XYZ file of C-alpha atoms in Angstrom:
301
model
C -28.364 30.159 -75.108
C -28.856 32.653 -77.854
C -28.743 31.368 -81.609
C -26.185 33.311 -84.036
C -27.140 32.851 -87.650
C -24.664 33.712 -90.242
C -26.342 34.297 -93.777
C -25.812 35.381 -97.397
C -27.476 35.203 -100.554
C -27.022 36.448 -104.034
C -30.079 37.758 -105.905
C -31.281 40.484 -107.747
C -33.132 43.294 -105.513
C -34.570 46.036 -107.681
C -35.058 48.312 -104.631
C -33.018 47.206 -101.683
C -33.956 50.496 -99.773
C -37.491 49.275 -99.744
C -36.570 46.186 -97.785
C -34.673 47.924 -95.138
C -37.482 49.268 -92.693
C -39.368 45.862 -92.697
C -36.331 43.969 -91.697
C -35.276 46.340 -89.071
C -38.883 46.762 -87.550
C -39.160 42.838 -87.382
C -35.664 42.430 -85.584
C -36.723 45.139 -82.995
C -39.901 43.446 -82.324
C -38.120 40.092 -82.030
C -35.214 41.357 -79.895
C -32.687 40.329 -82.578
C -29.525 42.114 -83.044
C -26.702 42.088 -85.376
C -25.955 43.570 -88.908
C -27.421 42.970 -92.279
C -26.353 44.443 -95.499
C -28.681 45.121 -98.615
C -27.311 45.635 -102.097
C -28.614 45.288 -105.623
C -26.855 41.852 -105.629
C -28.425 40.446 -102.478
C -28.115 40.251 -98.451
C -25.343 39.427 -96.205
C -25.032 39.502 -92.487
C -25.112 37.957 -89.010
C -27.789 38.121 -86.346
C -28.415 36.914 -82.847
C -31.406 36.289 -80.649
C -33.886 33.950 -79.252
C -34.660 30.831 -81.204
C -38.073 32.240 -82.019
C -36.690 35.662 -83.140
C -34.254 34.069 -85.343
C -36.617 31.749 -86.975
C -39.149 34.863 -87.672
C -36.081 36.831 -89.328
C -35.177 33.704 -91.606
C -38.660 33.350 -92.593
C -39.100 36.948 -93.646
C -35.791 36.968 -95.536
C -36.666 33.748 -97.478
C -39.736 35.377 -98.587
C -37.644 38.295 -100.196
C -37.328 38.197 -104.001
C -35.270 35.181 -105.006
C -34.247 34.234 -101.460
C -36.210 30.996 -101.073
C -33.045 29.065 -101.318
C -31.222 31.071 -98.683
C -28.803 28.867 -96.676
C -27.430 29.827 -93.233
C -25.051 28.541 -90.494
C -25.750 28.790 -86.935
C -23.577 28.698 -83.755
C -24.650 29.711 -80.069
C -23.481 32.280 -77.591
C -24.220 32.655 -73.956
C -24.548 36.364 -74.136
C -25.801 38.673 -77.021
C -22.627 39.161 -79.093
C -24.199 42.397 -80.737
C -25.194 45.881 -79.015
C -28.014 46.885 -81.453
C -29.367 45.907 -84.761
C -28.115 47.503 -88.105
C -29.472 47.297 -91.662
C -27.433 48.986 -94.059
C -27.569 49.886 -97.717
C -24.259 49.126 -99.827
C -23.158 48.844 -103.339
C -21.983 45.246 -102.464
C -22.816 42.884 -99.952
C -19.118 41.979 -99.987
C -17.051 44.548 -101.592
C -14.638 43.299 -104.380
C -14.925 46.248 -106.803
C -15.384 44.166 -109.933
C -18.735 45.001 -111.832
C -18.376 42.038 -114.227
C -18.225 39.523 -111.510
C -21.589 37.830 -110.968
C -22.031 34.712 -108.820
C -25.719 34.168 -109.949
C -24.177 33.389 -113.334
C -21.650 30.699 -112.225
C -19.147 29.796 -109.627
C -16.551 27.418 -108.971
C -17.222 23.657 -107.903
C -18.534 23.397 -104.266
C -16.650 20.909 -102.058
C -18.202 19.663 -98.889
C -16.446 19.765 -95.512
C -16.043 15.751 -95.530
C -14.320 15.954 -98.925
C -12.278 19.134 -98.326
C -9.423 17.472 -96.788
C -8.679 15.311 -99.666
C -8.741 17.966 -102.134
C -6.325 20.504 -100.418
C -3.973 17.298 -99.579
C -3.574 16.797 -103.052
C -0.181 18.015 -104.392
C -1.778 19.381 -107.672
C -4.025 21.550 -105.505
C -3.215 25.422 -104.653
C -5.268 26.251 -101.383
C -5.810 29.955 -101.099
C -7.311 31.994 -98.131
C -9.395 34.750 -99.531
C -9.765 36.486 -96.064
C -8.098 39.651 -94.648
C -4.538 39.439 -93.359
C -5.585 39.903 -89.590
C -8.140 36.952 -90.234
C -5.412 34.759 -91.508
C -3.180 35.705 -88.466
C -5.225 33.839 -86.019
C -5.996 30.662 -88.059
C -5.988 29.163 -91.489
C -5.756 25.862 -93.165
C -2.523 23.802 -93.199
C -0.426 24.707 -96.231
C -2.813 27.727 -97.448
C -1.501 30.557 -99.592
C -1.999 33.926 -97.582
C -2.339 36.881 -100.221
C -1.876 39.108 -97.295
C -4.522 41.340 -98.223
C -6.143 43.942 -96.157
C -9.453 44.057 -98.031
C -11.225 41.835 -100.331
C -10.902 44.510 -103.036
C -7.227 43.968 -103.318
C -7.590 40.256 -104.115
C -7.957 40.752 -107.960
C -4.666 42.893 -107.969
C -2.736 40.105 -105.912
C -4.098 37.166 -108.282
C -2.778 39.425 -111.471
C 0.451 39.785 -109.631
C 0.852 36.053 -108.900
C -1.133 33.857 -111.082
C 1.834 32.806 -112.975
C 2.663 30.617 -109.751
C -0.171 28.585 -110.160
C 0.099 27.615 -113.723
C -1.207 24.115 -114.264
C -2.619 23.785 -110.913
C -6.223 23.417 -109.604
C -7.364 26.190 -107.289
C -9.136 25.597 -103.954
C -10.206 28.692 -102.214
C -12.098 29.227 -98.909
C -13.449 32.120 -96.380
C -15.449 32.387 -93.410
C -18.711 31.638 -94.337
C -18.598 31.075 -98.118
C -19.584 34.580 -99.304
C -16.258 35.889 -100.533
C -15.529 32.626 -102.703
C -18.773 33.055 -104.502
C -17.104 35.972 -106.053
C -13.546 35.014 -106.062
C -14.400 31.808 -107.804
C -16.480 33.684 -110.423
C -13.480 36.160 -111.085
C -11.234 33.156 -111.774
C -13.445 31.421 -114.057
C -13.659 34.857 -115.874
C -9.895 34.860 -116.034
C -10.116 31.612 -118.177
C -9.447 29.141 -115.255
C -11.488 25.850 -115.281
C -10.445 23.881 -112.261
C -11.792 26.322 -109.414
C -13.189 24.908 -106.133
C -14.334 26.393 -103.090
C -15.397 25.275 -99.570
C -19.175 24.935 -99.281
C -20.330 26.888 -96.146
C -16.802 28.125 -95.544
C -14.562 27.585 -92.584
C -17.787 27.763 -90.030
C -19.371 24.827 -91.789
C -16.118 22.842 -91.728
C -15.530 23.503 -87.943
C -19.057 22.351 -87.289
C -18.864 19.116 -89.074
C -15.125 17.917 -89.290
C -14.044 16.727 -85.641
C -10.764 18.342 -84.197
C -8.942 15.061 -84.546
C -9.524 14.810 -88.214
C -9.085 18.687 -89.046
C -6.509 20.269 -91.264
C -7.500 23.567 -89.802
C -4.998 25.404 -87.570
C -5.948 28.015 -84.968
C -9.156 29.771 -84.687
C -11.570 31.303 -87.011
C -12.191 35.109 -87.070
C -15.915 36.157 -86.658
C -17.441 39.537 -86.909
C -19.034 39.886 -83.585
C -18.281 40.050 -79.833
C -16.949 36.388 -79.736
C -14.154 37.385 -82.029
C -13.214 33.817 -82.859
C -14.449 30.418 -82.669
C -13.001 26.900 -82.747
C -13.943 23.336 -83.535
C -17.504 22.767 -82.737
C -18.052 26.642 -83.058
C -17.308 27.205 -79.361
C -16.002 30.782 -78.758
C -12.272 30.977 -78.746
C -9.507 32.657 -76.831
C -9.077 35.767 -79.001
C -10.437 39.305 -77.853
C -10.690 42.375 -80.157
C -8.618 45.740 -80.059
C -10.831 48.320 -79.143
C -9.033 50.707 -81.568
C -8.467 48.933 -84.632
C -10.904 46.026 -84.025
C -8.443 43.377 -85.106
C -8.180 40.042 -83.110
C -6.191 40.114 -80.037
C -4.528 36.830 -79.022
C -3.637 36.005 -75.242
C 0.037 36.556 -76.255
C -0.723 40.145 -77.619
C -2.313 41.110 -74.313
C 1.071 40.770 -72.443
C 2.978 43.007 -75.289
C 4.051 46.110 -74.109
C 1.862 47.735 -77.009
C -1.347 46.577 -75.580
C -3.780 48.755 -73.641
C -7.268 47.519 -73.027
C -9.642 49.407 -75.479
C -6.672 51.686 -76.690
C -4.020 50.007 -78.750
C -2.623 46.577 -79.693
C 0.580 45.515 -81.338
C -0.712 45.611 -84.764
C -1.858 49.243 -84.488
C 0.653 50.870 -82.166
C 1.656 53.120 -84.946
C -1.458 53.781 -86.586
C -3.073 56.684 -84.482
C -2.508 59.931 -83.116
C -1.923 61.042 -79.256
C -5.375 62.563 -79.825
C -7.058 59.254 -81.055
C -5.503 57.407 -78.297
C -6.906 59.950 -75.638
C -10.251 59.545 -77.383
C -9.888 55.690 -77.348
C -9.079 55.891 -73.487
C -12.126 58.184 -72.683
C -14.397 55.749 -74.604
C -13.002 52.785 -72.753
C -13.675 54.674 -69.458
C -17.173 55.071 -70.352
C -17.620 51.359 -71.285
C -16.411 50.496 -67.963
C -18.897 52.595 -66.124
C -21.593 51.137 -68.276
C -20.597 47.943 -67.480
C -20.918 48.811 -63.694
C -24.182 49.974 -64.459
C -25.216 46.729 -66.128
C -25.753 48.542 -69.530
C -23.789 48.324 -72.640
C -22.036 51.229 -73.967
C -22.806 51.679 -77.836
C -19.299 52.542 -78.184
C -18.525 49.125 -78.212
C -20.169 48.397 -81.380
């Protein structure tokens, strides 16, 4: 079994570019694959590899400036869920586009998974899913508000248009691993709200710790690797990924007339040109040939 580590940490990196090469070199030496984002505000990503390799990476990251308290969440995979290792430089480790938002200054109240059910079951609590629409589509918490956003940068605009609906309510927000809520709760606090809460460790921690029989989670949780989704106990789910748009594809979607392996799904059937579809078909053909050779085609990443 391979260890999959999801991590993020907000801290100030004066020179993120200087951190890139050592991280990539260590990952290569340890056989670790995945994706890490570096920005002036910190680090974010998911990596996978053997136990020793992941431990080496986490030790290195915790030695970076301000990262000693970095937390991470682990799950497991039988096969490598990434095709290569990428360390990218970004303006933000999760893009919200709000320069005044600073999670290192303050965030909402953390709520542990064991206490989450009681909070979101309270009639005075509004529960908001801060993830993108395609993530919400395959699973969310019972009764949660779906903003219908296609990217996290749309969340502030959605809030401004809908905030009057939530007057007098406490706000509880959640996301996959917790990183978006660090920013969204700071944003709402900056808008003058006081009772703002978020799920500590995100959905992944909840699914890890809360047994299915006591859970208020419905469906599966989208993850950004080849597993596509996970369920309770963080076991891989039943969803696959569209080779064109990368949105999750449910077992039901695979029976839809618009579904073609590696080429299209019901969500994107009207989004691409015939030339795009031809390119996707050729890529899918090359991926099949690579698999027959026992290799992985990089076009799958």
